[in-house]
Coordinates of C-alpha atoms in Angstrom, one line a residue:
Chain C
M1 CA -24.2 -29.8 -10.7
N2 CA -24.5 -27.2 -8.3
I3 CA -22.4 -24.2 -9.4
L4 CA -20.9 -20.8 -7.6
A5 CA -19.7 -18.5 -10.0
V6 CA -18.4 -15.5 -7.8
L7 CA -17.8 -11.8 -8.9
R8 CA -15.8 -9.2 -7.9
M9 CA -16.1 -5.6 -8.8
T10 CA -13.0 -4.5 -8.6
P11 CA -10.7 -0.6 -10.0
D12 CA -10.4 -0.9 -13.7
P13 CA -6.6 -2.3 -13.6
A14 CA -5.8 0.0 -16.9
G15 CA -7.4 3.0 -14.8
E16 CA -5.4 5.9 -12.5
F17 CA -5.1 5.1 -9.0
E18 CA -5.6 8.3 -6.9
V19 CA -4.4 7.2 -3.3
R20 CA -6.2 9.7 -0.8
E21 CA -4.0 12.0 1.2
D22 CA -3.9 10.2 4.2
G23 CA -3.1 7.4 2.5
S24 CA -6.1 5.2 4.2
G25 CA -7.1 4.2 0.7
L26 CA -7.9 4.7 -2.7
D27 CA -9.4 8.2 -3.7
R28 CA -12.9 5.9 -4.8
E29 CA -14.3 9.2 -6.4
W30 CA -11.8 8.6 -9.8
V31 CA -12.1 4.4 -9.6
D32 CA -14.0 3.1 -12.3
F33 CA -15.0 0.0 -10.7
Q34 CA -15.5 -3.2 -13.5
L35 CA -15.8 -6.7 -12.8
S36 CA -12.4 -8.4 -12.2
D37 CA -10.8 -9.8 -15.2
F38 CA -10.0 -13.3 -13.6
D39 CA -13.9 -13.3 -11.8
E40 CA -15.1 -12.8 -15.7
Q41 CA -13.1 -15.9 -16.9
A42 CA -14.3 -17.8 -13.9
L43 CA -18.2 -16.8 -14.7
E44 CA -17.5 -18.3 -18.5
E45 CA -15.9 -21.5 -16.9
A46 CA -18.9 -21.7 -15.0
I47 CA -21.6 -21.8 -18.1
L48 CA -19.3 -23.7 -19.7
L49 CA -19.6 -26.3 -17.0
K50 CA -23.1 -26.2 -16.8
E51 CA -23.6 -27.0 -20.3
A52 CA -21.3 -29.8 -20.2
S53 CA -22.4 -31.4 -17.3
G54 CA -26.2 -30.2 -16.4
G55 CA -26.9 -28.3 -13.1
R56 CA -27.9 -24.1 -12.3
V57 CA -24.9 -21.7 -11.8
T58 CA -25.7 -19.5 -9.1
A59 CA -24.1 -16.0 -9.6
I60 CA -22.5 -13.9 -6.3
A61 CA -21.6 -10.5 -7.1
I62 CA -20.0 -8.1 -4.5
G63 CA -19.0 -4.6 -4.6
E64 CA -19.7 -1.1 -6.5
G65 CA -21.6 -1.6 -9.8
A66 CA -22.6 -5.7 -8.9
N67 CA -25.9 -5.7 -10.1
R68 CA -25.3 -4.7 -13.5
A69 CA -22.4 -7.5 -13.3
L70 CA -25.3 -9.9 -12.5
Q71 CA -27.5 -9.0 -15.4
M72 CA -24.6 -9.8 -17.5
A73 CA -24.0 -13.3 -15.8
V74 CA -28.3 -13.8 -16.3
A75 CA -27.6 -13.2 -20.1
R76 CA -24.4 -15.2 -20.4
G77 CA -25.9 -18.2 -18.6
A78 CA -26.4 -17.9 -15.0
D79 CA -29.7 -19.0 -13.4
E80 CA -29.8 -17.0 -10.1
A81 CA -28.4 -14.1 -9.2
V82 CA -27.2 -13.0 -5.7
L83 CA -25.5 -9.7 -4.1
I84 CA -24.1 -9.6 -1.3
E85 CA -24.2 -7.0 0.7
G86 CA -21.6 -5.8 3.5
E87 CA -19.0 -3.8 4.2
P88 CA -16.1 -5.5 2.8
G89 CA -12.8 -3.1 4.4
E90 CA -11.2 -0.7 2.3
L91 CA -9.3 -3.6 -0.2
L92 CA -12.2 -6.5 -1.0
S93 CA -11.2 -9.1 1.9
S94 CA -11.4 -11.8 -0.1
R95 CA -11.0 -14.0 3.5
W96 CA -14.1 -12.4 4.5
L97 CA -15.6 -12.5 1.2
A98 CA -15.0 -16.4 1.2
E99 CA -16.7 -16.8 4.7
A100 CA -19.9 -15.2 3.1
V101 CA -19.8 -17.4 0.3
V102 CA -19.1 -20.6 2.3
A103 CA -22.3 -20.4 4.2
L104 CA -24.2 -19.4 1.0
A105 CA -22.5 -22.7 -0.2
R106 CA -23.4 -24.9 2.7
E107 CA -26.8 -23.3 2.1
R108 CA -27.4 -24.1 -1.0
G109 CA -25.7 -28.1 -1.9
T110 CA -22.8 -26.3 -3.9
D111 CA -21.0 -29.0 -6.2
V112 CA -18.2 -26.8 -7.1
I113 CA -17.6 -22.8 -6.3
L114 CA -15.4 -20.8 -9.1
S115 CA -13.7 -17.6 -8.8
G116 CA -11.3 -15.5 -10.3
V117 CA -7.4 -16.5 -9.5
Q118 CA -7.0 -13.5 -7.6
T119 CA -7.8 -9.7 -7.7
G120 CA -5.5 -6.6 -7.6
E121 CA -6.3 -5.8 -4.1
D122 CA -6.3 -9.3 -2.7
L123 CA -3.5 -8.6 0.1
F124 CA -4.6 -9.9 2.8
G125 CA -4.9 -13.6 0.2
Q126 CA -6.8 -15.4 -2.4
F127 CA -10.6 -16.5 -2.2
A128 CA -10.3 -20.1 -3.7
P129 CA -8.0 -21.6 -1.0
Y130 CA -9.6 -19.4 1.9
A131 CA -12.8 -20.9 0.8
G132 CA -11.7 -24.6 0.5
A133 CA -9.7 -24.5 3.4
M134 CA -12.5 -23.7 5.3
L135 CA -14.7 -25.8 3.8
D136 CA -11.7 -28.2 4.0
W137 CA -12.4 -29.3 0.3
P138 CA -9.7 -29.4 -2.6
H139 CA -8.7 -26.1 -3.7
V140 CA -6.8 -25.4 -7.3
S141 CA -5.6 -22.1 -8.2
G142 CA -4.9 -20.7 -11.7
T143 CA -6.4 -23.1 -13.6
S144 CA -6.6 -22.7 -17.7
R145 CA -8.9 -25.3 -18.8
I146 CA -11.8 -27.2 -16.7
A147 CA -13.6 -30.6 -18.7
W148 CA -16.1 -33.1 -17.0
V149 CA -14.8 -36.2 -17.3
S150 CA -16.9 -39.5 -15.9
G151 CA -18.0 -38.4 -13.1
A152 CA -15.2 -36.0 -12.3
L153 CA -13.3 -32.9 -12.9
H154 CA -9.9 -32.7 -15.1
V155 CA -8.4 -29.0 -14.8
A156 CA -5.1 -27.9 -16.2
Q157 CA -3.2 -25.4 -14.0
E158 CA -0.8 -23.3 -15.6
R159 CA 3.4 -24.2 -13.1
G160 CA 5.0 -21.7 -14.8
G161 CA 7.2 -21.4 -17.7
G162 CA 4.8 -22.4 -19.7
V163 CA 4.6 -26.0 -17.8
T164 CA 0.7 -27.3 -17.5
A165 CA 0.0 -29.3 -14.6
N166 CA -3.2 -31.7 -15.5
Y167 CA -4.7 -33.2 -12.2
R168 CA -8.2 -34.9 -11.7
V169 CA -10.4 -34.0 -8.9
G170 CA -13.7 -35.1 -7.4
L171 CA -16.6 -32.7 -6.5
P172 CA -16.9 -30.8 -3.8
V173 CA -14.3 -28.1 -5.4
V174 CA -13.1 -24.8 -5.1
L175 CA -11.3 -23.3 -8.5
G176 CA -9.6 -20.5 -8.7
V177 CA -9.9 -19.1 -12.6
Q178 CA -6.5 -17.8 -14.2
T179 CA -7.9 -18.5 -17.8
A180 CA -11.3 -20.0 -19.5
T181 CA -11.6 -23.0 -22.0
K182 CA -13.1 -20.5 -23.7
V183 CA -12.8 -16.5 -24.6
P184 CA -15.7 -15.2 -22.5
R185 CA -19.0 -15.1 -24.7
Y186 CA -20.5 -12.1 -26.8
V187 CA -23.6 -11.0 -24.9
S188 CA -26.2 -9.1 -27.2
G189 CA -27.9 -6.0 -26.3
S190 CA -31.3 -7.7 -26.4
K191 CA -30.3 -10.3 -23.6
L192 CA -28.5 -8.0 -21.4
R193 CA -31.9 -6.1 -21.7
E194 CA -33.9 -9.3 -20.7
A195 CA -31.6 -9.9 -17.8
S196 CA -32.1 -6.5 -16.1
K197 CA -35.6 -7.6 -15.5
T198 CA -34.1 -10.7 -13.9
S199 CA -34.8 -10.5 -9.3
I200 CA -31.5 -10.2 -7.8
A201 CA -31.8 -12.0 -4.3
R202 CA -29.7 -10.0 -1.4
V203 CA -27.8 -11.4 1.2
S204 CA -26.9 -9.4 3.9
V205 CA -23.2 -10.5 6.2
S206 CA -21.3 -8.6 9.1
D207 CA -19.2 -6.2 8.0
F208 CA -14.8 -6.9 7.8
V209 CA -13.3 -6.8 10.8
P210 CA -9.6 -6.4 10.4
S211 CA -7.2 -9.5 12.0
P212 CA -6.0 -7.2 15.3
S213 CA -2.1 -7.8 15.2
V214 CA -2.2 -6.9 11.2
R215 CA -1.9 -3.4 11.6
T216 CA -1.8 0.6 10.4
L217 CA -3.0 -0.1 6.2
H218 CA -1.2 2.9 4.1
L219 CA -1.1 3.0 0.4
K220 CA 0.8 4.8 -1.4
P221 CA 1.4 5.5 -5.3
L222 CA 4.1 3.6 -6.7
V223 CA 7.4 5.9 -8.0
Q224 CA 9.2 4.7 -10.5
A225 CA 12.6 4.4 -9.1
G226 CA 14.6 5.7 -12.7
G227 CA 12.3 5.1 -14.9
G228 CA 14.8 4.9 -17.7
E229 CA 15.7 7.3 -20.1
S230 CA 12.4 9.2 -22.3
L231 CA 12.6 9.3 -25.8
G232 CA 10.7 12.2 -26.5
D233 CA 7.1 13.4 -26.9
T234 CA 6.1 13.0 -30.0
A235 CA 5.2 9.6 -32.9
E236 CA 8.1 10.4 -34.8
Q237 CA 10.6 11.6 -32.0
V238 CA 10.0 8.2 -30.3
A239 CA 10.5 6.3 -33.7
D240 CA 13.6 7.9 -34.5
R241 CA 15.3 7.9 -31.2
I242 CA 14.2 4.4 -31.2
A243 CA 15.9 3.6 -34.3
T244 CA 18.9 5.3 -33.4
I245 CA 19.0 3.2 -30.4
L246 CA 19.0 0.3 -32.0
A247 CA 21.2 1.0 -34.7
E248 CA 24.1 1.9 -32.4
R249 CA 23.8 -1.5 -30.5
G250 CA 23.3 -3.8 -33.9
L251 CA 19.8 -4.9 -33.2
T252 CA 18.0 -3.4 -36.4
G253 CA 17.3 -6.3 -38.7
V254 CA 18.8 -4.5 -41.6
R255 CA 21.7 -4.5 -40.0
L256 CA 22.4 -8.3 -39.4
V257 CA 21.8 -9.1 -43.2
Chain B
M1 CA 12.1 -15.3 16.1
K2 CA 11.6 -18.2 13.8
I3 CA 11.3 -18.1 10.2
L4 CA 9.5 -20.8 8.4
V5 CA 11.1 -20.5 4.7
C6 CA 8.5 -23.0 2.6
T7 CA 11.0 -23.4 -0.6
E8 CA 10.4 -25.1 -4.4
T9 CA 12.3 -27.0 -6.6
R10 CA 11.2 -27.4 -10.4
S11 CA 12.3 -30.1 -12.7
G12 CA 14.8 -30.9 -10.2
Q13 CA 16.1 -27.5 -9.6
L14 CA 15.3 -25.2 -6.6
D15 CA 13.4 -22.6 -7.9
S16 CA 15.2 -19.0 -7.4
V17 CA 12.7 -18.0 -5.3
S18 CA 13.6 -19.9 -2.8
L19 CA 17.0 -18.3 -2.5
E20 CA 14.9 -15.3 -2.6
M21 CA 12.9 -16.0 0.3
L22 CA 15.8 -16.6 2.6
S23 CA 17.5 -13.6 1.4
A24 CA 14.4 -11.9 2.6
A25 CA 14.2 -14.3 6.3
R26 CA 18.1 -13.2 6.7
S27 CA 17.0 -9.9 6.1
V28 CA 15.2 -9.1 8.9
A29 CA 16.4 -11.7 11.5
R30 CA 19.1 -11.1 13.9
S31 CA 21.7 -13.3 15.6
D32 CA 19.6 -15.3 17.8
D33 CA 16.8 -16.2 14.8
E34 CA 16.8 -19.2 13.1
I35 CA 15.9 -19.7 9.9
V36 CA 14.1 -22.9 8.6
A37 CA 13.6 -24.1 5.1
L38 CA 11.2 -26.9 4.3
V39 CA 12.0 -29.0 1.4
V40 CA 9.1 -30.7 -0.2
G41 CA 10.4 -32.8 -3.3
D42 CA 11.3 -36.1 -4.2
A43 CA 14.9 -35.6 -3.3
I44 CA 16.7 -33.9 -0.9
E45 CA 18.9 -32.6 -3.3
P46 CA 19.2 -30.2 -5.4
A47 CA 17.8 -28.0 -2.8
A48 CA 20.3 -29.5 0.2
G49 CA 23.5 -28.0 -1.9
R50 CA 22.1 -24.7 -2.1
I51 CA 20.1 -23.7 0.9
G52 CA 23.1 -23.2 2.9
S53 CA 21.9 -19.4 4.2
A54 CA 19.4 -21.3 6.4
D55 CA 20.3 -22.7 9.8
R56 CA 18.6 -25.4 9.9
A57 CA 16.2 -27.7 6.8
V58 CA 13.2 -29.6 7.7
A59 CA 13.3 -32.2 4.3
A60 CA 9.8 -33.9 3.6
I61 CA 10.4 -36.0 0.5
D62 CA 8.6 -38.6 -1.2
G63 CA 9.1 -40.4 -4.7
T64 CA 5.1 -39.0 -5.5
L65 CA 6.7 -35.5 -4.6
D66 CA 8.7 -34.8 -8.0
L67 CA 5.8 -31.7 -9.1
P68 CA 4.1 -31.7 -5.6
T69 CA 0.4 -30.3 -6.1
A70 CA -0.1 -27.4 -3.3
E71 CA -2.6 -30.0 -2.0
A72 CA 0.3 -31.8 -0.7
Y73 CA 2.8 -29.2 -0.3
A74 CA -0.5 -27.2 2.3
R75 CA -0.3 -30.6 4.2
I76 CA 2.9 -30.5 4.8
A77 CA 3.7 -27.3 5.2
L78 CA 0.9 -27.3 8.0
E79 CA 2.4 -30.4 10.4
V80 CA 5.7 -28.8 10.1
V81 CA 4.1 -25.2 11.2
E82 CA 2.5 -27.2 14.3
A83 CA 5.7 -28.7 15.3
E84 CA 7.8 -25.9 14.9
A85 CA 6.0 -23.1 15.4
P86 CA 7.4 -20.8 13.2
D87 CA 6.6 -17.1 13.9
L88 CA 7.2 -16.2 10.2
V89 CA 6.1 -17.8 7.3
L90 CA 7.4 -17.1 3.9
V91 CA 5.6 -18.7 1.4
A92 CA 6.4 -17.8 -2.7
Y93 CA 3.9 -15.8 -4.5
S94 CA 3.9 -18.9 -7.3
S95 CA 1.6 -21.3 -8.7
V96 CA 2.0 -23.6 -5.7
G97 CA 1.8 -20.6 -3.3
L98 CA -1.3 -19.3 -4.4
D99 CA -2.7 -22.4 -3.1
V100 CA -0.8 -22.9 -0.2
A101 CA -0.5 -19.4 1.5
P102 CA -4.0 -18.7 2.2
D103 CA -5.0 -22.5 3.3
L104 CA -2.4 -22.1 5.7
A105 CA -3.0 -18.7 6.9
L106 CA -6.3 -20.3 7.3
R107 CA -6.0 -23.6 9.5
C108 CA -2.9 -22.0 11.5
G109 CA -5.5 -19.3 12.7
L110 CA -2.5 -17.0 11.1
P111 CA -3.1 -13.3 9.2
L112 CA -1.4 -13.6 5.8
V113 CA -0.1 -10.9 3.9
S114 CA 0.2 -11.1 -0.1
Y115 CA 2.6 -9.6 -2.6
V116 CA 4.9 -8.8 -0.2
V117 CA 7.8 -7.0 -1.8
S118 CA 9.7 -5.1 1.5
L119 CA 9.8 -6.2 4.6
T120 CA 12.1 -4.2 7.7
R121 CA 12.1 -4.7 11.4
A122 CA 11.8 -2.5 14.4
E123 CA 11.7 -3.6 17.7
S124 CA 8.9 -6.6 17.7
R125 CA 7.2 -4.9 14.6
L126 CA 7.9 -5.8 10.9
S127 CA 7.0 -3.6 8.5
V128 CA 5.8 -5.0 5.2
V129 CA 5.2 -3.6 1.8
S130 CA 3.1 -5.1 -0.8
Q131 CA 2.1 -4.4 -4.7
L132 CA -1.6 -3.9 -5.4
Y133 CA -3.5 -3.3 -8.5
G134 CA -0.9 -4.4 -10.8
G135 CA 1.6 -3.1 -9.1
K136 CA 0.4 0.4 -9.5
V137 CA 0.2 0.9 -5.6
L138 CA 2.1 0.4 -2.4
A139 CA 0.7 -0.5 0.3
S140 CA 2.5 -0.8 3.7
V141 CA 1.6 -3.1 6.6
D142 CA 2.4 -2.9 10.0
V143 CA 2.2 -7.1 11.2
D144 CA 2.3 -8.0 15.2
G145 CA 2.6 -11.1 15.8
R146 CA 2.9 -14.2 14.3
A147 CA 1.6 -14.7 10.1
V148 CA 2.0 -15.8 7.1
L149 CA 3.5 -13.4 4.2
M150 CA 3.3 -14.5 0.6
I151 CA 6.5 -13.2 -1.3
N152 CA 6.8 -12.0 -4.6
P153 CA 10.0 -13.5 -7.2
G154 CA 11.7 -11.0 -7.8
A155 CA 11.7 -9.0 -4.7
F156 CA 14.9 -10.0 -3.1
P157 CA 18.4 -10.7 -3.9
E158 CA 19.5 -14.5 -3.9
A159 CA 21.1 -15.8 -0.9
P160 CA 24.1 -17.1 -1.5
A161 CA 23.7 -20.7 -3.3
G162 CA 26.1 -22.6 -0.9
A163 CA 25.4 -26.3 0.8
I164 CA 23.6 -26.3 3.9
D165 CA 25.3 -29.0 6.9
A166 CA 23.6 -32.1 6.6
Q167 CA 23.9 -32.7 10.4
A168 CA 21.2 -29.3 10.0
I169 CA 18.6 -31.7 8.3
I170 CA 16.0 -33.0 10.0
I171 CA 13.8 -35.4 8.0
H172 CA 10.1 -35.4 8.3
D173 CA 8.4 -38.6 6.9
P174 CA 5.5 -36.9 4.9
S175 CA 3.2 -40.5 4.2
A176 CA 0.3 -39.4 6.7
S177 CA 0.2 -36.2 4.7
L178 CA -0.3 -37.6 1.8
R179 CA -2.6 -40.0 3.0
G180 CA -6.7 -39.7 0.8
L181 CA -5.1 -36.4 -1.4
K182 CA -8.2 -35.4 -3.3
I183 CA -6.1 -34.1 -6.0
E184 CA -4.5 -36.4 -8.5
L185 CA -1.8 -35.3 -10.4
L186 CA -2.0 -36.8 -14.6
E187 CA 0.0 -35.3 -16.4
E188 CA 2.6 -32.8 -16.5
V189 CA 2.5 -31.0 -20.3
L190 CA 5.9 -29.1 -21.3
P191 CA 5.0 -26.1 -23.4
D192 CA 5.4 -27.3 -28.0
L193 CA 8.4 -25.3 -28.3
A194 CA 8.4 -26.2 -32.7
D195 CA 6.9 -23.0 -33.5
V196 CA 8.8 -20.5 -31.3
D197 CA 11.1 -20.3 -27.5
L198 CA 10.7 -17.2 -25.8
A199 CA 12.9 -18.1 -23.6
V200 CA 15.9 -18.3 -26.2
A201 CA 14.4 -15.3 -28.2
E202 CA 17.0 -12.2 -29.2
R203 CA 14.2 -9.8 -29.7
I204 CA 10.9 -9.6 -28.7
V205 CA 8.2 -7.3 -29.5
C206 CA 5.6 -7.3 -26.2
V207 CA 1.3 -6.8 -27.0
G208 CA -0.5 -5.5 -23.7
R209 CA -3.7 -4.9 -23.6
G210 CA -3.1 -1.0 -24.7
I211 CA -2.9 -2.8 -28.0
G212 CA -6.8 -2.8 -28.0
D213 CA -7.7 -5.8 -30.0
E214 CA -7.0 -8.1 -32.8
N215 CA -6.1 -5.8 -35.3
G216 CA -3.7 -3.8 -33.3
I217 CA -2.1 -7.3 -33.4
E218 CA -1.5 -7.0 -37.0
L219 CA -0.3 -3.9 -37.3
V220 CA 2.7 -4.7 -35.0
R221 CA 3.3 -7.8 -37.3
P222 CA 5.3 -5.8 -40.3
L223 CA 7.0 -4.0 -37.4
A224 CA 8.4 -7.3 -35.9
A225 CA 9.4 -8.5 -39.2
L226 CA 12.0 -5.3 -39.5
L227 CA 12.9 -6.2 -36.8
K228 CA 13.6 -9.7 -37.1
A229 CA 11.5 -9.8 -33.5
D230 CA 9.5 -12.6 -32.2
I231 CA 5.5 -11.3 -31.4
A232 CA 4.8 -11.6 -27.5
G233 CA 1.8 -11.1 -25.7
S234 CA 1.0 -10.8 -22.0
R235 CA -1.4 -11.9 -20.0
P236 CA -4.6 -10.1 -20.9
V237 CA -3.7 -10.5 -24.8
V238 CA -3.7 -14.0 -24.2
D239 CA -6.4 -14.7 -22.6
N240 CA -8.6 -13.2 -25.4
G241 CA -7.2 -15.3 -28.2
W242 CA -5.1 -12.5 -29.7
L243 CA -1.8 -14.5 -29.4
P244 CA -1.4 -18.5 -28.4
K245 CA -0.4 -19.3 -24.9
I246 CA 3.0 -20.2 -25.8
R247 CA 3.5 -16.8 -27.1
Q248 CA 2.8 -15.4 -23.5
V249 CA 5.7 -14.0 -21.1
G250 CA 5.6 -13.6 -17.5
K251 CA 4.8 -15.8 -14.1
S252 CA 2.6 -18.4 -16.0
G253 CA 4.0 -18.1 -19.7
R254 CA 7.6 -17.7 -20.7
K255 CA 10.7 -16.5 -18.7
V256 CA 12.1 -14.2 -21.3
K257 CA 16.3 -12.6 -21.6
P258 CA 16.1 -11.2 -24.9
K259 CA 18.8 -7.9 -26.2
L260 CA 16.1 -6.8 -26.5
Y261 CA 12.0 -6.2 -25.3
L262 CA 9.7 -3.4 -26.9
A263 CA 7.0 -3.8 -24.7
L264 CA 3.9 -2.0 -26.9
G265 CA 1.0 -1.0 -24.7
V266 CA 2.3 -3.4 -22.1
S267 CA 1.4 -2.2 -18.1
G268 CA 3.7 -4.4 -16.7
A269 CA 2.0 -6.1 -13.8
P270 CA 4.5 -7.4 -11.1
E271 CA 3.6 -11.1 -12.7
H272 CA 4.4 -9.0 -16.1
L273 CA 8.1 -7.8 -14.9
E274 CA 8.8 -11.0 -13.5
G275 CA 9.2 -12.9 -17.0
M276 CA 11.3 -10.5 -18.6
S277 CA 12.8 -7.8 -16.3
R278 CA 16.2 -9.1 -16.8
S279 CA 16.0 -8.5 -20.7
D280 CA 19.3 -6.5 -22.4
L281 CA 17.1 -3.8 -23.4
I282 CA 14.1 -2.7 -22.5
I283 CA 12.0 0.2 -24.5
A284 CA 8.4 1.2 -23.0
V285 CA 5.8 2.4 -24.7
N286 CA 2.3 3.2 -22.4
I287 CA 0.4 6.2 -22.6
D288 CA 0.6 5.6 -18.9
P289 CA 3.3 7.6 -17.6
K290 CA 2.6 5.6 -14.1
A291 CA 3.1 2.4 -15.6
P292 CA 4.7 -0.3 -13.5
I293 CA 6.5 -1.4 -17.1
F294 CA 8.5 2.4 -16.7
G295 CA 10.0 1.0 -13.6
V296 CA 11.9 -1.1 -15.5
A297 CA 12.5 -0.3 -19.0
H298 CA 15.6 1.2 -19.8
Y299 CA 14.0 3.8 -22.1
G300 CA 10.5 5.0 -22.3
A301 CA 7.9 6.9 -24.1
T302 CA 4.6 7.8 -23.5
C303 CA 3.5 9.1 -26.8
D304 CA 0.3 7.5 -28.6
L305 CA 0.8 3.6 -29.7
F306 CA -0.3 3.4 -33.2
D307 CA 1.0 6.2 -34.0
L308 CA 4.6 5.5 -32.7
I309 CA 3.9 2.1 -34.5
G310 CA 3.6 3.7 -37.8
A311 CA 6.4 6.3 -37.6
L312 CA 8.7 3.5 -36.5
T313 CA 7.5 0.8 -39.1
E314 CA 7.8 3.5 -41.7
R315 CA 10.9 4.7 -40.5
L316 CA 12.8 1.0 -40.4
Q317 CA 11.5 0.6 -43.3
T318 CA 13.0 3.5 -45.6
E319 CA 16.4 2.1 -43.5
Q320 CA 16.3 -1.3 -45.3
A321 CA 14.8 0.1 -48.7
Q322 CA 18.1 2.2 -49.0
C323 CA 20.4 -0.6 -47.7

């Protein structure tokens, strides 16, 4: 089985998001880029699938620090590392990236493409369904478990409300992973050092061109409406205030006994 | 302008986001515009009884569409878009919509704007606001011409849920779309609620990424016990295996409405807010003052999370000892 895993470097979701004064994009000087959470899950799913069915995993990465992600992917079990070079737009356009990855998938006789279900900057749509539609392959987004059973994939998808749908789908397929079947594996420092010697192939693609009918991208930080009442500054003040509020509303456990 | 709203039904109920999309469509429609609701399911009810705010409906009904796969939905939607040629197509940011919207946009050659929370129309131009980066940044986009928009659940009020005139429903035969599907639905698995059903819990202490690791959750357990609350987690906590899936709150977890929702280290991504923003009392503690959770919290604090857990636990223990 020939597996492609897509790895995107995106701003740390837990970090600060400073927007440039003219609103044209994030002030990247202050942004810490890391492998998208969902893509990390997709990478683990790709390695698990390789272990279950045989085959090869090619990790394809893009963005600031992508070399680091590729080395980590090799340390986890990817067989090949490919860096995509090209200007992806102010926000990494998944539609643009899908075109690049689809071209690689066609060249390489790929059976399965795995990516994270979404990123925080998928303003113009998500990768897996774009890639699936471009290739006219089936695609499932929001997967939480994937198993190789009798020549087909059994895929679990979160349908909301805690409901899971289980599907059978043959190859080739594109999957947008939400959660890998297992928690992403730990990689030792020695494996990472070894992986740092891996050669990384480079693929140049044309720069992103915005759609002519979607204009003027302007970003601004979310300003909280209302924001609620502040409970205080110190932990002790906050604890006292919470205890009082709960008591007033009859919500402390002790009041119910 | 013609606007096609791709409604969704689930377990015999019209999903509330369908009514929200109808209201979003109505908010930018003029008197000579037309709003068309697409209904995909195994029966025209329950949708027909609730989508009266649409001018017309196109119904693709088949016994196999009780829980339609996104593949089936996208094929049907593509046929309907080609037949109706709408200017705007509204799709929900849902498990189905995530696959349908980009697929449809690509195959129809239309631009797509995701995570939409606001729409304004001026002349021929549509101004769209979307949430990015877990709701921390808003992006404004001008759309000039036809487009697909993926609408965030909870961003628009629900349209009035009246019945649509039976004469306004056009039946679309989906049989051609349903031939040769490549994805087979094997089963639908409902959550095992034997241990806990957060949907009916009265008090919830929810931990987020800020809790750090499994050890952090252990620190929260005595506090939850004192509050007689169930412990829940946001997606990163569950993805890391620190709490079981059944304890996840949000888009892909449980939707909750407790009397108390104490959010500890939860940033409040839109997917999380979708599951808990209607709680009676929301108290949020997060070191980041810009965390979107504060947008829905009734009370908030940015003090050190672990100091607070310790102080509140001690305070409640003292109260209990005094009783």
